[in-house]
Coordinates of C-alpha atoms and ligand atoms in Angstrom, one line a residue:
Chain A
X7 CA 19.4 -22.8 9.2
X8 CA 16.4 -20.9 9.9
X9 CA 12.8 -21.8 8.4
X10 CA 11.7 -19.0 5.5
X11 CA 9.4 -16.1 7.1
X12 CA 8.7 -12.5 7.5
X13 CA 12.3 -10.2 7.8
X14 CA 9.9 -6.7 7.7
X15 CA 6.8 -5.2 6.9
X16 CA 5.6 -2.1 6.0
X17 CA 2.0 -0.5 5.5
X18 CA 0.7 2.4 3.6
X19 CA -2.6 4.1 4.2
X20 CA -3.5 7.0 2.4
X21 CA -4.5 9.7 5.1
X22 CA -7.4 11.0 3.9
X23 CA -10.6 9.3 5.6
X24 CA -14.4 9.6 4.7
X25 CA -17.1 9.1 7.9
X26 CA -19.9 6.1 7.2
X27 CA -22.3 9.0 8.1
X28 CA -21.5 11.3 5.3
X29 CA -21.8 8.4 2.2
X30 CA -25.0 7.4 4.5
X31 CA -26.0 11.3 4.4
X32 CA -25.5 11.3 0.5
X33 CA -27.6 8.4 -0.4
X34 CA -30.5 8.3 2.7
X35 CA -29.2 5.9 4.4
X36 CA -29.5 5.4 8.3
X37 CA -26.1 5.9 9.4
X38 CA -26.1 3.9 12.8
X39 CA -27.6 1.2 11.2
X40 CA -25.1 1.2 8.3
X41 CA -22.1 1.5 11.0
X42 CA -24.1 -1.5 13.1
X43 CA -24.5 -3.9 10.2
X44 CA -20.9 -3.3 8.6
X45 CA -18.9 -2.3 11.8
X46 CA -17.2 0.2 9.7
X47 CA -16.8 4.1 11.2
X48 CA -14.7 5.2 8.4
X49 CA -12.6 4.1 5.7
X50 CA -9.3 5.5 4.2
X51 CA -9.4 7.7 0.5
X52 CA -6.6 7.8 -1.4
X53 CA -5.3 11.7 -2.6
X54 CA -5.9 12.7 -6.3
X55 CA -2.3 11.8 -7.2
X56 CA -2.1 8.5 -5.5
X57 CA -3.1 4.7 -7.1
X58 CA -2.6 1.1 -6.6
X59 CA 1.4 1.9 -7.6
X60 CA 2.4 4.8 -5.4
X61 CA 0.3 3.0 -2.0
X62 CA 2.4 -0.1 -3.2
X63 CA 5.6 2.0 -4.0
X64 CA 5.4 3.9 -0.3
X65 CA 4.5 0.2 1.7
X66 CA 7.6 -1.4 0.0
X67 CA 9.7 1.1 1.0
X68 CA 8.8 1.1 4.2
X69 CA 9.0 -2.9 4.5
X70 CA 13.0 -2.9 3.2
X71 CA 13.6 0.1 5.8
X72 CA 12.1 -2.1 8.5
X73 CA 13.9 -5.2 6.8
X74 CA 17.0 -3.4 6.9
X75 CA 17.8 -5.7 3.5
X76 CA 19.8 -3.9 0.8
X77 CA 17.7 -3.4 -2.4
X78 CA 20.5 -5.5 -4.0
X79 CA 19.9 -8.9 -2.1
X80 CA 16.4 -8.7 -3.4
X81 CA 15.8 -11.2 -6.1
X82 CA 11.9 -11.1 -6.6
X83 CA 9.1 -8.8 -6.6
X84 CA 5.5 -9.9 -6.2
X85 CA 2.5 -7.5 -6.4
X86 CA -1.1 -8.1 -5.9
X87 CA -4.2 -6.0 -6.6
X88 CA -7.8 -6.0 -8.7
X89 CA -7.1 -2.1 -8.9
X90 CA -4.4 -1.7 -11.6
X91 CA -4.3 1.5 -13.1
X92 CA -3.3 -0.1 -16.3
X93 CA -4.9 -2.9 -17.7
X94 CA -1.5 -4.0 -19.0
X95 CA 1.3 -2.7 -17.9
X96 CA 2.8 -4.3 -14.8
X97 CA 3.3 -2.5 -11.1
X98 CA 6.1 -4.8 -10.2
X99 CA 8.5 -3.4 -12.8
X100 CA 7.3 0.4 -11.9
X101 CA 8.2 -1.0 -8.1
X102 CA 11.8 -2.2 -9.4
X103 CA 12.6 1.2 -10.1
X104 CA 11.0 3.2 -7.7
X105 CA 12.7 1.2 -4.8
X106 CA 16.0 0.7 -6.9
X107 CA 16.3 -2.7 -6.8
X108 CA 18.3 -5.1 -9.6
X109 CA 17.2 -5.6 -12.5
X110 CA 17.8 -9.1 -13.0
X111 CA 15.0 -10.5 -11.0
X112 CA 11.7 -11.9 -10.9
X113 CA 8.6 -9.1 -11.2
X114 CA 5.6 -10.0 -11.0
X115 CA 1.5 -8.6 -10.9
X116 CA -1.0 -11.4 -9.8
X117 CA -5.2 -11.0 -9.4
X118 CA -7.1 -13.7 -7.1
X119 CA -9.8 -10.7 -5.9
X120 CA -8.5 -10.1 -2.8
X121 CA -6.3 -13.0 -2.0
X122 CA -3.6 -12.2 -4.4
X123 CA -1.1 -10.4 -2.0
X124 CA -0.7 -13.4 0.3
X125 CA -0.1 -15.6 -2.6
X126 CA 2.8 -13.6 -3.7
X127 CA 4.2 -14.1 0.0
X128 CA 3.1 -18.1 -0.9
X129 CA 5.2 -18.0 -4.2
X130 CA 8.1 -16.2 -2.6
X131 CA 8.3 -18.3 0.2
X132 CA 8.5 -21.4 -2.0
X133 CA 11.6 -19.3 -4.0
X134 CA 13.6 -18.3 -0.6
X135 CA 13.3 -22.4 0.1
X136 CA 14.3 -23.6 -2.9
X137 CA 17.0 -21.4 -2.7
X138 CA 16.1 -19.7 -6.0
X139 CA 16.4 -16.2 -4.3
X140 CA 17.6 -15.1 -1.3
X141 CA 14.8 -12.2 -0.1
X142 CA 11.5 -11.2 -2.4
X143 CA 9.0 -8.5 -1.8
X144 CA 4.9 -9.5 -1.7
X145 CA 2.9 -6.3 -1.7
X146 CA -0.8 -6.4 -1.6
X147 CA -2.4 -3.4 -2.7
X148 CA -5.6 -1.9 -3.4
X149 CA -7.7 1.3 -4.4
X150 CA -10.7 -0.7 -3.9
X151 CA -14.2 -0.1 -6.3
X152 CA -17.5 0.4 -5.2
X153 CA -20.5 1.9 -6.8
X154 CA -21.5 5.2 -5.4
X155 CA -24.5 4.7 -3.3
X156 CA -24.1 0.4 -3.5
X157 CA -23.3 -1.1 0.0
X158 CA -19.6 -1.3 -1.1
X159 CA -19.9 3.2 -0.8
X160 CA -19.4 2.2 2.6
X161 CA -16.3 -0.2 3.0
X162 CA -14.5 -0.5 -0.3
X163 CA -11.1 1.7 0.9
X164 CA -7.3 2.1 -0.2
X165 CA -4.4 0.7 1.0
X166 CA -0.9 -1.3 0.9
X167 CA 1.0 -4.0 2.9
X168 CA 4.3 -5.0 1.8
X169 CA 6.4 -8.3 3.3
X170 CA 9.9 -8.6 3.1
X171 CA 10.6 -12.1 3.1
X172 CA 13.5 -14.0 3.2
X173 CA 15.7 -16.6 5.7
X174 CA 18.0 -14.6 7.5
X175 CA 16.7 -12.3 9.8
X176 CA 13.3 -13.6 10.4
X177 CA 11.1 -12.1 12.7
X178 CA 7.8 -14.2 12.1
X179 CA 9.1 -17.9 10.8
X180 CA 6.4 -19.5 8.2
X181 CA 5.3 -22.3 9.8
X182 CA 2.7 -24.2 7.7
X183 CA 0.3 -23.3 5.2
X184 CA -2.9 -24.4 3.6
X185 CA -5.0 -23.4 1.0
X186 CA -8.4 -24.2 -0.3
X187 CA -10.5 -23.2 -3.8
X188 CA -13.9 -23.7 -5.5
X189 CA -15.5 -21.7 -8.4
X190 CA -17.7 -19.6 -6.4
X191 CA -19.5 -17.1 -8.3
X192 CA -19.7 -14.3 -5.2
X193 CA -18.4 -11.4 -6.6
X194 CA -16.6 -10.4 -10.0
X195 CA -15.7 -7.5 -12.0
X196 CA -16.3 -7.8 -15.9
X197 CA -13.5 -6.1 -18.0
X198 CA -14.0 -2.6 -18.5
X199 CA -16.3 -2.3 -16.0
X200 CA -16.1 0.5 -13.3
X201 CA -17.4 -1.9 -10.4
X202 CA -17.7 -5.0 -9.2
X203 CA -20.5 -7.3 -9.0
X204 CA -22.1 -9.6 -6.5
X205 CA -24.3 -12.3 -5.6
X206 CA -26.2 -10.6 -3.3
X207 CA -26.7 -13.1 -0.2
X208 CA -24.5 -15.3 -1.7
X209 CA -21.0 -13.6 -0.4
X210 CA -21.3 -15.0 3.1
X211 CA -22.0 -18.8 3.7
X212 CA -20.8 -20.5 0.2
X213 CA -17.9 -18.2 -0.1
X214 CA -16.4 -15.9 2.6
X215 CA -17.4 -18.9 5.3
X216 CA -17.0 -21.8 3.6
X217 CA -13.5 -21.4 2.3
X218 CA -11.7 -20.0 5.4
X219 CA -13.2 -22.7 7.7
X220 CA -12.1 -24.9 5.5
X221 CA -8.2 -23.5 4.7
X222 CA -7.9 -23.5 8.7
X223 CA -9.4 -26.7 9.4
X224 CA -7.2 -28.1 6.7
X225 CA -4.6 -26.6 8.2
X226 CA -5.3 -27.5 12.0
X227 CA -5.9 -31.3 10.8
X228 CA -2.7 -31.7 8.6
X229 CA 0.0 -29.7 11.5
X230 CA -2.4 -30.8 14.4
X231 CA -2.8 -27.4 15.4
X232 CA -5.4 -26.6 18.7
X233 CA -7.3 -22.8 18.2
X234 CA -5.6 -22.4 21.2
X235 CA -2.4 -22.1 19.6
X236 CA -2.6 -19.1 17.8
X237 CA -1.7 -15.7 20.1
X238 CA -3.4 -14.0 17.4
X239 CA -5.7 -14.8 14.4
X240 CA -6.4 -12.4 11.7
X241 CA -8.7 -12.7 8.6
X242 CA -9.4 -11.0 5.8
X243 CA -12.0 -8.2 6.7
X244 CA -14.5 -7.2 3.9
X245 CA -16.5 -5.8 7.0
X246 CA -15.9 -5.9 10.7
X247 CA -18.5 -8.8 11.3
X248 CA -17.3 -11.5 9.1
X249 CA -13.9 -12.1 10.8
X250 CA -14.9 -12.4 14.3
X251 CA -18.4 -14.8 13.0
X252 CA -15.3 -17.1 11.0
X253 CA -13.5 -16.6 14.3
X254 CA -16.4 -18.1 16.4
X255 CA -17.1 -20.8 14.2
X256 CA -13.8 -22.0 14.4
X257 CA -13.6 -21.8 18.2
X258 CA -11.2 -18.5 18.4
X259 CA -11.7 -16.1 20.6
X260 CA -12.6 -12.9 20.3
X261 CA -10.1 -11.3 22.2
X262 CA -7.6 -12.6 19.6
X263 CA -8.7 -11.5 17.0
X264 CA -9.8 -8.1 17.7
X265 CA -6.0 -6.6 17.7
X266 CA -6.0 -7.6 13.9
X267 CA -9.5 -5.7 12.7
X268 CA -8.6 -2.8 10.9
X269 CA -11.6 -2.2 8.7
X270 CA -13.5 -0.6 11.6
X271 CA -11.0 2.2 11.2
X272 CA -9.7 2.2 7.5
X273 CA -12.7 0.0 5.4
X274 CA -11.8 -2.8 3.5
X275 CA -8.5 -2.1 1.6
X276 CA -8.9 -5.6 -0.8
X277 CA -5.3 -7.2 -1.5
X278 CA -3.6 -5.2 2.0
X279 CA -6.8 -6.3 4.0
X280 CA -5.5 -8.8 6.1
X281 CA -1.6 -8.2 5.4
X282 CA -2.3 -5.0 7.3
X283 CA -3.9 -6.6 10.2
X284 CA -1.3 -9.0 9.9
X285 CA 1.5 -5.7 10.2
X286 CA -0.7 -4.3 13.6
X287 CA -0.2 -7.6 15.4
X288 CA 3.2 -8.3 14.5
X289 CA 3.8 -4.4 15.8
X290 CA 2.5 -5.9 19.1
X291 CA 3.4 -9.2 19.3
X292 CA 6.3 -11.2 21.7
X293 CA 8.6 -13.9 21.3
X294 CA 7.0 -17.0 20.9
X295 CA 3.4 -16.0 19.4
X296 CA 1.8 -17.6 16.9
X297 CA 0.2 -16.0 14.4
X298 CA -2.7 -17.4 12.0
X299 CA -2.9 -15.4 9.3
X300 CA -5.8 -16.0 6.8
X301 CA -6.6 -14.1 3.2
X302 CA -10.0 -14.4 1.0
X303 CA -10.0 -14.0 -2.1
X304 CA -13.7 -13.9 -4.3
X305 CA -14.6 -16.3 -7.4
X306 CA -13.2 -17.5 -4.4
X307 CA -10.2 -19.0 -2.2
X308 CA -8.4 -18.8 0.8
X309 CA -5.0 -19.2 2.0
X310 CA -4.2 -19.9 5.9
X311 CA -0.5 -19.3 7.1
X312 CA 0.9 -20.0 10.6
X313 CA 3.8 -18.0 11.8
X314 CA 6.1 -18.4 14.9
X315 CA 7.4 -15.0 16.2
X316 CA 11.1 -15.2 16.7
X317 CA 13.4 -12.9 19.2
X318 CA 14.2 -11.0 16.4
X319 CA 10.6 -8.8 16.4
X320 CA 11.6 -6.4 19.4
X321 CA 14.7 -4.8 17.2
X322 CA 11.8 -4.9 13.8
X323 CA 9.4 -3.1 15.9
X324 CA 11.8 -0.6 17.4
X325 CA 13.3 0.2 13.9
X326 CA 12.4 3.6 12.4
X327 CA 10.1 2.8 10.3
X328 CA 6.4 3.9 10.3
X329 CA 4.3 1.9 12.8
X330 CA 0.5 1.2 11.3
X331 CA -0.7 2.7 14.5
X332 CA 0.9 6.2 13.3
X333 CA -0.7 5.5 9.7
X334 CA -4.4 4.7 11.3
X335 CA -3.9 7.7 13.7
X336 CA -2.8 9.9 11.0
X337 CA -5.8 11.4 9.1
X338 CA -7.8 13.9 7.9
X339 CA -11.3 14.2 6.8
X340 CA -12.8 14.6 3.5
X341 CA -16.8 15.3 2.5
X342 CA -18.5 13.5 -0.2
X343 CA -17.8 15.2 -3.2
X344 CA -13.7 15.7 -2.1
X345 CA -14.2 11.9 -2.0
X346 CA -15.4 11.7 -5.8
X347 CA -12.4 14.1 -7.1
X348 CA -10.1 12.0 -5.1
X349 CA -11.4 8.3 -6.0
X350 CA -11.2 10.0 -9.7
X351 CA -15.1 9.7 -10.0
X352 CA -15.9 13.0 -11.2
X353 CA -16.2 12.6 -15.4
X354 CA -13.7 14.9 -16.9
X355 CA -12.8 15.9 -20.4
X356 CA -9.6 14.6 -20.9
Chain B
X4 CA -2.5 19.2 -24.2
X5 CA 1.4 18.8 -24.2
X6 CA 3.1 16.1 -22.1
X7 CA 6.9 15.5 -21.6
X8 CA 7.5 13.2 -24.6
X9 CA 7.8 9.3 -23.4
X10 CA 11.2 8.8 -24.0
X11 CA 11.8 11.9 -22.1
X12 CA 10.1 10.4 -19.0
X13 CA 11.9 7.0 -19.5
X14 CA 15.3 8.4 -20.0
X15 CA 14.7 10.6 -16.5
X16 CA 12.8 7.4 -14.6
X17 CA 16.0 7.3 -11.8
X18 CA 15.7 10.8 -11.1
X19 CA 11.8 11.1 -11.2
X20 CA 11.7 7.9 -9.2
X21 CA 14.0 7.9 -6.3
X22 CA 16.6 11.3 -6.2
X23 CA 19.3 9.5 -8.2
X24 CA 21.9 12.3 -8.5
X25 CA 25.0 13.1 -10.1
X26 CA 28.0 12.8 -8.4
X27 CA 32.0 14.8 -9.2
X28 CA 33.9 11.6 -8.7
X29 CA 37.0 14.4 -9.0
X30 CA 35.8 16.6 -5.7
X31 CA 32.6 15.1 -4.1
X32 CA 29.9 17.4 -5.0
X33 CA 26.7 16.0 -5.5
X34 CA 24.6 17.8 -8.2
X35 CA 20.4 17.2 -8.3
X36 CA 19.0 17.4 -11.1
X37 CA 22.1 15.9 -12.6
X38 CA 24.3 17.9 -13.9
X39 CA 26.3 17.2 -16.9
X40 CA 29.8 19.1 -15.6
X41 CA 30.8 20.0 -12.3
X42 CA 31.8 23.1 -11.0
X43 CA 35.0 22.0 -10.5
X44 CA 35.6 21.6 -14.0
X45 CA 35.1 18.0 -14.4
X46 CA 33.2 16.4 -16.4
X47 CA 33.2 12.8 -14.6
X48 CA 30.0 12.7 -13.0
X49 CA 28.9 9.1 -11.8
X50 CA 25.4 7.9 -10.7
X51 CA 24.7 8.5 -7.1
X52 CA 22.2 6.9 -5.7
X53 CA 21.9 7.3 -1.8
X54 CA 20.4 11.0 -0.9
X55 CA 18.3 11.2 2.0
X56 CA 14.8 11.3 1.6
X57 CA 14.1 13.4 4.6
X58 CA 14.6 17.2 4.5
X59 CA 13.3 20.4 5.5
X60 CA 11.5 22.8 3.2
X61 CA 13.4 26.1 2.7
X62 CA 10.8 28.1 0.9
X63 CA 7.8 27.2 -0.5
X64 CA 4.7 29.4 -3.3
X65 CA 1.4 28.5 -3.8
X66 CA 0.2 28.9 -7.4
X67 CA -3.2 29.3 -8.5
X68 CA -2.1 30.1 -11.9
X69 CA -0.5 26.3 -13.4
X70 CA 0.2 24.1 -16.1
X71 CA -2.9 22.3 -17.9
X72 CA -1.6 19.1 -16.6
X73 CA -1.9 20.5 -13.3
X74 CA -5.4 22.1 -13.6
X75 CA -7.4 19.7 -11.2
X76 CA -4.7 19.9 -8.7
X77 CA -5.3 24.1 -7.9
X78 CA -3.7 25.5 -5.5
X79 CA -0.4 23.4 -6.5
X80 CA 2.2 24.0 -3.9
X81 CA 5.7 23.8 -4.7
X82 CA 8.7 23.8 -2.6
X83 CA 12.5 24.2 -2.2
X84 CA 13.7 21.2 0.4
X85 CA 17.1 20.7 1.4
X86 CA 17.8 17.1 2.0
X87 CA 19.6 16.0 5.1
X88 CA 22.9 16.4 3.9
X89 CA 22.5 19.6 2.1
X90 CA 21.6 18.8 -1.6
X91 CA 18.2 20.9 -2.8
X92 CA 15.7 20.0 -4.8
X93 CA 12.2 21.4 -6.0
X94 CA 9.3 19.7 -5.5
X95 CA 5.6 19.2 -5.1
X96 CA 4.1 19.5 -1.9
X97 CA 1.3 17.8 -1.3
X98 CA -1.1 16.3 1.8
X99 CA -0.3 19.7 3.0
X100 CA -2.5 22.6 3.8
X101 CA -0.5 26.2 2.6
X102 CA -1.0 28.1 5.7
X103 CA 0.0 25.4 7.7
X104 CA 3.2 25.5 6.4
X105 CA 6.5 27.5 7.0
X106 CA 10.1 27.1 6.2
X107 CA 12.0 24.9 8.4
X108 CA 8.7 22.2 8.0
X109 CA 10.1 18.4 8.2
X110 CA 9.4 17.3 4.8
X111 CA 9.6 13.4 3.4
X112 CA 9.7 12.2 -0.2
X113 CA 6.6 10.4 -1.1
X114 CA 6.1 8.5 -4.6
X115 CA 2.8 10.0 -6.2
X116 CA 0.7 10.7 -9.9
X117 CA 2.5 13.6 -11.9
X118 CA 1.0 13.9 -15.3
X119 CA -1.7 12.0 -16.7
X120 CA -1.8 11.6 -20.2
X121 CA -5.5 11.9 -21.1
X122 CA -7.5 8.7 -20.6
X123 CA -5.8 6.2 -22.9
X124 CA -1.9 7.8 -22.6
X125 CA 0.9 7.4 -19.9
X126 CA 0.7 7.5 -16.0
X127 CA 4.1 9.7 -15.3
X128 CA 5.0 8.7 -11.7
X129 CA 7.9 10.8 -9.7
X130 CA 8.3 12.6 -6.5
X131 CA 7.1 14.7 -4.3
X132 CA 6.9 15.9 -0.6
X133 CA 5.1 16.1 1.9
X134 CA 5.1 17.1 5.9
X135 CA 6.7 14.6 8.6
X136 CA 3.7 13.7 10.5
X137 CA 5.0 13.3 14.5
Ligands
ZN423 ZN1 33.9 18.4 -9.0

């Protein structure tokens, strides 16, 4: 039998996009040096009548197309996001019905900042092995908040990345996995507040840094892994700069982890962040790759994943379903205040 | 403001959701919205949930005058799509500029906001369309 892994994925980028020069031209900012600090262009808006739940409704249906799994061999449904347009009230039960899947499974909403996605393909993973279920869905999703004018204006973007994972059909096999955790008080959202906070400074070394060198070097030690194993390595990408710095400190080079940056083109879309620079290079890669795959989440921990592309990834990739290349290609540009009414900004009498 | 009552919106989740239809099990036709007899005469209409959720738009308006819920959302474009397959159904079009559209447009079902009941009530989620991208 097979080892558990990834049967299809799908993505789901909103196609409206906002330049780093127009929030730069709202608040005074210089633009180049914005773009050269952050190595973000653009980053993706979500419409007026999109959220967390229709970007995670439109990537999940695109994974089980890709999949080709009926909706009924489906026996558990993981979303994660911070951007929940209800405080309570789940996304994973709006999910069971929007893709028409049984209603005798597991649903569930998790929150780890951004790391929360790739835990629900951790958690899922563990089911499909214990034989508990035989495919589950892990979406990670966000309509990411940033305070107008704050250094997040320029990054904090919208998104979805749904897995399909099971043990038959597997066209990325899950490998190993690691995971590593502190208290770190980076960044945090208080409840009821509109944005997040952060410790300015204090979001690099002791957090970002810190606990995805140590994830993969866990990792590398326990499976005795070289960096030279991995085809590909993506990270999670709260700006363009920190994943190829984490890259060079642990000895990966560039050139493989540059097919898996996304936020240059899209911003940082939270929960989907690395799941959908995880989607682009499993769009590209062959028979054989390896894949390291590792998520951050703030407050803070990170999980490292190895896959092992099977022969199975040529007939995923060829099956019609929406490639992220067409979703980053896809776009249309909005102006500031379109941006606001979009992002739901604008204060309305309700 | 008025809003379709909860238990409206629950009872009609399946067809808001994902197209489920009705279906004559005596003759075959497929009725969306669901119908409650068929024109056949029956009256055994069963669940059917498979209809395409590509399509082409037959005719579409662009209204300027709408529904409070809808206020924010001016011009509102809704269309008449015929699903691969035949079956019609009215809809929302949306990431789509008016005169950039025509009949015979590819259209695809997309899962978005409908109604939004104030700041403390219900999110009503359903479908719409919106242009193929190639
Ligand atoms: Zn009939």
């Amino acid at each position: 039998m097979t080892r558990v892994g990834v049967v299809g994925w799908g993505v789901y980028i909103p196609r409206y996009r906002i330049r780093t020069e127009e929030v730069a031209r709202l608040w005074g900012d210089d633009p180049q040096r914005i773009a050269d600090v952050y190595l973000v262009n653009e980053k993706s808006v979500e419409a007026l009548d999109e959220d967390a739940v229709t970007i995670a409704v439109e990537a999940a249906r695109i994974a089980l197309r890709r999949a080709g799994v009926s909706r009924e061999r489906v026996g558990a449904v993981y979303v994660g996001t911070e951007s929940k347009p209800y405080a309570v009230k789940p996304i994973a039960s709006i999910l069971i019905d929007a893709l028409g899947l049984r209603n005798d499974i597991l649903a569930v909403d998790m929150e780890f900042a951004c790391k929360a996605g790739g835990d629900g393909l951790a958690a899922i993973a563990g089911l499909v092995e214990a034989g508990r279920v035989e495919y589950g869905i892990a979406v990670g999703v966000d309509t990411s908040q940033g305070e107008p004018g704050e250094h997040l204006d320029y990054s904090a973007s919208s998104g979805g990345a749904a897995l399909v994972v099971g043990r038959d059909g597997v066209a990325a096999e899950l490998e190993a996995m690691y995971a590593y955790a502190s208290d770190t008080p980076d960044f945090w959202r208080r409840d009821g507040s509109p944005y997040p906070m952060h410790g300015e400074g204090f979001t690099g070394e002791p957090a970002y840094f810190r606990h995805i060198i140590e994830a993969v070097r866990g990792l590398v030690s326990k499976y005795g892994y070289k960096p030279a194993d991995f085809t590909y390595a993506v990270f999670h990408q709260p700006n363009g700069r920190f994943p190829l710095r984490v890259a060079s400190a642990l000895g990966i080079p560039m050139d493989r982890v540059k097919p898996g940056i996304v936020v240059t083109h899209i911003g940082n879309t939270y929960n989907a962040s690395a799941l959908i620079g995880f989607a682009r290079v499993l769009e590209m890669a062959k028979p054989g790759d390896r894949i390291l795959l590792v998520t951050y989440g703030s407050g803070a921990g990170s999980d490292a994943f190895v896959f092992r592309v099977t022969d199975v990834i040529t007939e995923r990739q060829r099956a019609p379903a929406p490639a992220v290349e067409h979703m980053l290609r896809n776009k249309v540009y909005v102006d500031y205040a379109q941006y606001l009414k979009m992002r739901k900004m604008i204060k309305l009498l309700e | 403001m008025r809003h379709e009552s909860v238990p409206m919106y629950w009872r009609n989740i399946p067809q808001y959701y994902r197209l489920v239809a009705k279906r004559c099990r005596q003759c075959g036709a497929v009725y969306f919205p669901p119908a409650l007899r068929c024109r056949c005469g029956s009256a055994e209409l069963e669940d059917y949930d498979e209809l395409p959720h590509e399509g082409r738009l037959v005719e579409y308006t662009v209204l300027y005058q709408v529904g409070t819920d809808f206020l924010k959302q001016k011009p509102l474009i809704v269309g008449l799509v015929e699903l691969n397959g035949g079956v019609r159904a009215v809809g929302q079009i949306v990431d789509a500029q008016p005169d950039r559209l025509a009949p015979g447009t590819r259209v695809e079902l997309v899962f978005r906001r409908v109604a939004v009941d104030g700041r403390h009530g219900l999110i009503m989620y359903g479908y719409k369309f919106r242009p193929v991208q190639p």
